CSV table of C-alpha atoms and ligand atoms in Angstrom, one decimal:
chain,number,residue,atom,x,y,z
X,1,MET,CA,0.0,0.0,0.0
X,2,ALA,CA,2.9,2.4,0.8
X,3,GLY,CA,3.5,2.9,-3.0
X,4,ASN,CA,0.1,4.1,-3.4
X,5,ARG,CA,0.2,6.9,-0.8
X,6,THR,CA,1.5,10.4,-0.7
X,7,PHE,CA,1.4,13.2,2.0
X,8,THR,CA,0.2,16.7,1.5
X,9,MET,CA,0.0,20.0,3.3
X,10,ILE,CA,-2.2,23.0,2.3
X,11,LYS,CA,0.2,25.6,3.5
X,12,PRO,CA,-0.4,28.5,5.6
X,13,ASP,CA,-0.7,31.0,2.6
X,14,ALA,CA,-3.6,28.9,1.0
X,15,VAL,CA,-5.4,28.5,4.3
X,16,GLU,CA,-5.1,32.3,4.9
X,17,LYS,CA,-6.7,33.0,1.7
X,18,GLY,CA,-9.6,30.6,2.1
X,19,HIS,CA,-8.6,27.9,-0.4
X,20,ILE,CA,-9.0,24.9,1.7
X,21,GLY,CA,-12.3,23.8,0.0
X,22,ALA,CA,-11.4,24.4,-3.5
X,23,ILE,CA,-8.1,22.7,-3.1
X,24,LEU,CA,-9.6,19.5,-1.5
X,25,GLU,CA,-12.2,19.4,-4.0
X,26,GLN,CA,-9.7,19.4,-6.9
X,27,ILE,CA,-7.6,16.7,-5.1
X,28,THR,CA,-10.6,14.3,-4.6
X,29,ALA,CA,-12.0,15.1,-8.0
X,30,SER,CA,-8.6,13.9,-9.4
X,31,GLY,CA,-9.2,10.4,-7.7
X,32,PHE,CA,-7.3,10.8,-4.6
X,33,ARG,CA,-8.9,9.1,-1.5
X,34,ILE,CA,-8.4,10.9,1.9
X,35,VAL,CA,-6.7,8.4,4.3
X,36,ALA,CA,-5.9,10.8,7.1
X,37,MET,CA,-6.5,14.7,7.5
X,38,LYS,CA,-6.3,17.5,10.1
X,39,LEU,CA,-6.1,21.2,10.6
X,40,THR,CA,-3.0,21.6,12.5
X,41,GLN,CA,-0.1,24.2,13.1
X,42,MET,CA,3.7,23.3,13.1
X,43,THR,CA,5.9,24.9,15.7
X,44,SER,CA,9.1,26.4,14.3
X,45,ARG,CA,10.8,23.3,15.6
X,46,ASP,CA,8.5,21.0,13.8
X,47,ALA,CA,9.0,22.8,10.5
X,48,GLU,CA,12.9,22.7,11.1
X,49,LYS,CA,12.6,19.0,11.4
X,50,PHE,CA,10.1,18.4,8.6
X,51,TYR,CA,12.4,20.4,6.1
X,52,GLU,CA,15.8,19.2,7.7
X,53,VAL,CA,16.8,18.2,4.3
X,54,HIS,CA,16.8,21.8,3.1
X,55,SER,CA,18.7,23.0,6.2
X,56,GLU,CA,21.8,24.2,4.1
X,57,ARG,CA,19.7,26.0,1.6
X,58,PRO,CA,19.6,29.9,1.6
X,59,PHE,CA,15.8,29.9,2.0
X,60,TYR,CA,15.6,27.5,5.0
X,61,GLY,CA,15.0,30.2,7.6
X,62,GLU,CA,12.3,31.9,5.6
X,63,LEU,CA,10.6,28.5,4.9
X,64,VAL,CA,10.7,27.5,8.5
X,65,GLU,CA,9.1,30.8,9.4
X,66,PHE,CA,6.4,30.6,6.7
X,67,MET,CA,5.4,27.1,7.4
X,68,SER,CA,4.9,27.6,11.1
X,69,ARG,CA,3.1,31.2,10.9
X,70,GLY,CA,-0.4,29.7,10.7
X,71,PRO,CA,-2.4,26.6,10.4
X,72,ILE,CA,-2.1,24.0,7.8
X,73,VAL,CA,-4.3,21.0,6.5
X,74,ALA,CA,-2.1,18.0,6.6
X,75,ALA,CA,-3.4,14.8,4.7
X,76,ILE,CA,-2.3,11.4,3.7
X,77,LEU,CA,-3.7,10.6,0.2
X,78,GLU,CA,-4.2,7.2,-1.6
X,79,LYS,CA,-4.2,6.6,-5.3
X,80,GLU,CA,-2.5,4.3,-7.9
X,81,ASN,CA,1.0,6.0,-8.6
X,82,ALA,CA,0.1,8.6,-5.7
X,83,VAL,CA,3.4,10.3,-5.4
X,84,GLU,CA,3.9,11.1,-9.0
X,85,ASP,CA,0.4,11.9,-9.9
X,86,PHE,CA,0.1,14.3,-7.0
X,87,ARG,CA,3.1,16.1,-8.1
X,88,THR,CA,1.7,16.4,-11.4
X,89,LEU,CA,-1.6,17.7,-10.0
X,90,ILE,CA,0.2,20.4,-7.8
X,91,GLY,CA,2.5,21.7,-10.5
X,92,ALA,CA,6.2,23.0,-10.4
X,93,THR,CA,7.6,24.5,-7.2
X,94,ASN,CA,7.6,27.9,-8.8
X,95,PRO,CA,4.0,28.8,-9.8
X,96,GLU,CA,5.4,30.9,-12.8
X,97,ASP,CA,6.7,27.4,-14.2
X,98,ALA,CA,3.7,25.4,-13.2
X,99,ALA,CA,1.3,24.0,-15.9
X,100,GLU,CA,-2.2,25.6,-16.5
X,101,GLY,CA,-4.7,24.3,-14.2
X,102,THR,CA,-2.4,23.0,-11.6
X,103,ILE,CA,-3.0,23.7,-7.9
X,104,ARG,CA,0.1,25.9,-7.7
X,105,LYS,CA,-0.7,27.7,-10.8
X,106,LYS,CA,-4.2,28.6,-9.5
X,107,TYR,CA,-3.4,29.3,-5.8
X,108,ALA,CA,0.3,30.0,-5.4
X,109,ALA,CA,1.8,33.4,-5.0
X,110,SER,CA,5.5,32.7,-5.3
X,111,VAL,CA,8.2,30.0,-5.2
X,112,GLY,CA,8.2,30.1,-1.3
X,113,GLU,CA,4.5,30.7,-0.7
X,114,ASN,CA,3.3,27.9,-3.1
X,115,ALA,CA,0.1,26.7,-1.5
X,116,VAL,CA,0.7,23.0,-1.1
X,117,HIS,CA,3.2,20.4,-0.3
X,118,GLY,CA,3.6,17.1,-2.2
X,119,SER,CA,6.1,14.2,-1.1
X,120,ASP,CA,8.8,13.5,-3.7
X,121,SER,CA,9.2,9.8,-3.2
X,122,ASP,CA,7.4,6.8,-1.6
X,123,GLU,CA,9.9,6.7,1.1
X,124,ASN,CA,9.4,10.4,2.0
X,125,ALA,CA,5.6,10.0,1.8
X,126,GLN,CA,5.9,7.3,4.5
X,127,LEU,CA,8.1,9.5,6.7
X,128,GLU,CA,6.1,12.6,6.3
X,129,GLY,CA,2.7,10.9,6.9
X,130,ALA,CA,4.2,9.4,10.0
X,131,PHE,CA,5.5,12.7,11.3
X,132,HIS,CA,1.9,14.1,11.4
X,133,PHE,CA,-0.4,11.1,12.1
X,134,ALA,CA,-0.5,8.2,14.5
X,135,GLY,CA,-1.5,5.0,13.0
X,136,ARG,CA,-5.0,5.1,14.6
X,137,GLU,CA,-5.5,8.4,12.5
X,138,MET,CA,-5.1,6.6,9.3
X,139,PHE,CA,-8.2,5.0,7.6
S,1,LIG,N1,11.4,27.0,-1.4
S,1,LIG,C1,11.8,28.3,-1.4
S,1,LIG,N2,12.5,28.8,-2.4
S,1,LIG,C2,13.1,28.1,-3.2
S,1,LIG,C3,12.8,26.8,-3.3
S,1,LIG,C4,12.0,26.2,-2.4
S,1,LIG,O1,11.1,29.0,-0.5
S,1,LIG,O2,14.1,28.6,-4.1
S,1,LIG,C5,10.4,26.5,-0.4
S,1,LIG,C6,9.0,26.2,-1.2
S,1,LIG,O3,8.0,26.5,-0.2
S,1,LIG,C7,9.1,24.7,-1.6
S,1,LIG,C8,9.9,24.2,-0.4
S,1,LIG,O4,10.8,25.2,-0.1
S,1,LIG,O5,7.7,24.1,-1.7
S,1,LIG,C9,10.5,22.9,-0.5
S,1,LIG,O6,11.5,22.9,-1.7
S,1,LIG,P1,11.4,21.8,-2.7
S,1,LIG,O7,12.5,22.1,-3.7
S,1,LIG,O8,11.4,20.4,-2.0
S,1,LIG,O9,10.1,21.9,-3.6
S,1,LIG,P2,8.8,21.2,-3.7
S,1,LIG,O10,9.2,19.7,-3.5
S,1,LIG,O11,7.8,21.6,-2.5
S,1,LIG,O12,8.1,21.5,-5.0
S,2,LIG,MG1,10.2,18.7,-1.9
């Protein structure tokens, strides 16, 4: 089953702008089943850990501050080929490069405040899902 799951966050910018409903609608209409979901907020320590792989990058401090500044929707999603198909659905990291109709094209403001997260591998999907959810919160 792990290969059919991915992890997403609707980031603070998209929550602030009231896009939770529209983004969830696009995700479920694209064939993803919601396995786990919650409205939550990361502490700056949580965001540092979640994005540890980027700790040497110049945008790390800004990213941690952004991702912990307000609530997010965290979710585990299931679909055949989930990781790759979800990356296609959200579009490129920079909304200027994102394909028409993708979630980032529609809702992201910049390369930093880009509306949604999507795991980049099956292994990271598993780790990121477990970072936010206990086993009994997955259905
Ligand atoms: N990010 C940023 N500046 C950059 C690249 C990335 O602020 O130049 C932020 C952005 O929020 C992005 C996150 O860091 O979503 C993680 O970067 P990654 O390269 O993993 O992009 P993603 O996998 O989210 O498309
Ligand atoms: Mg990434």
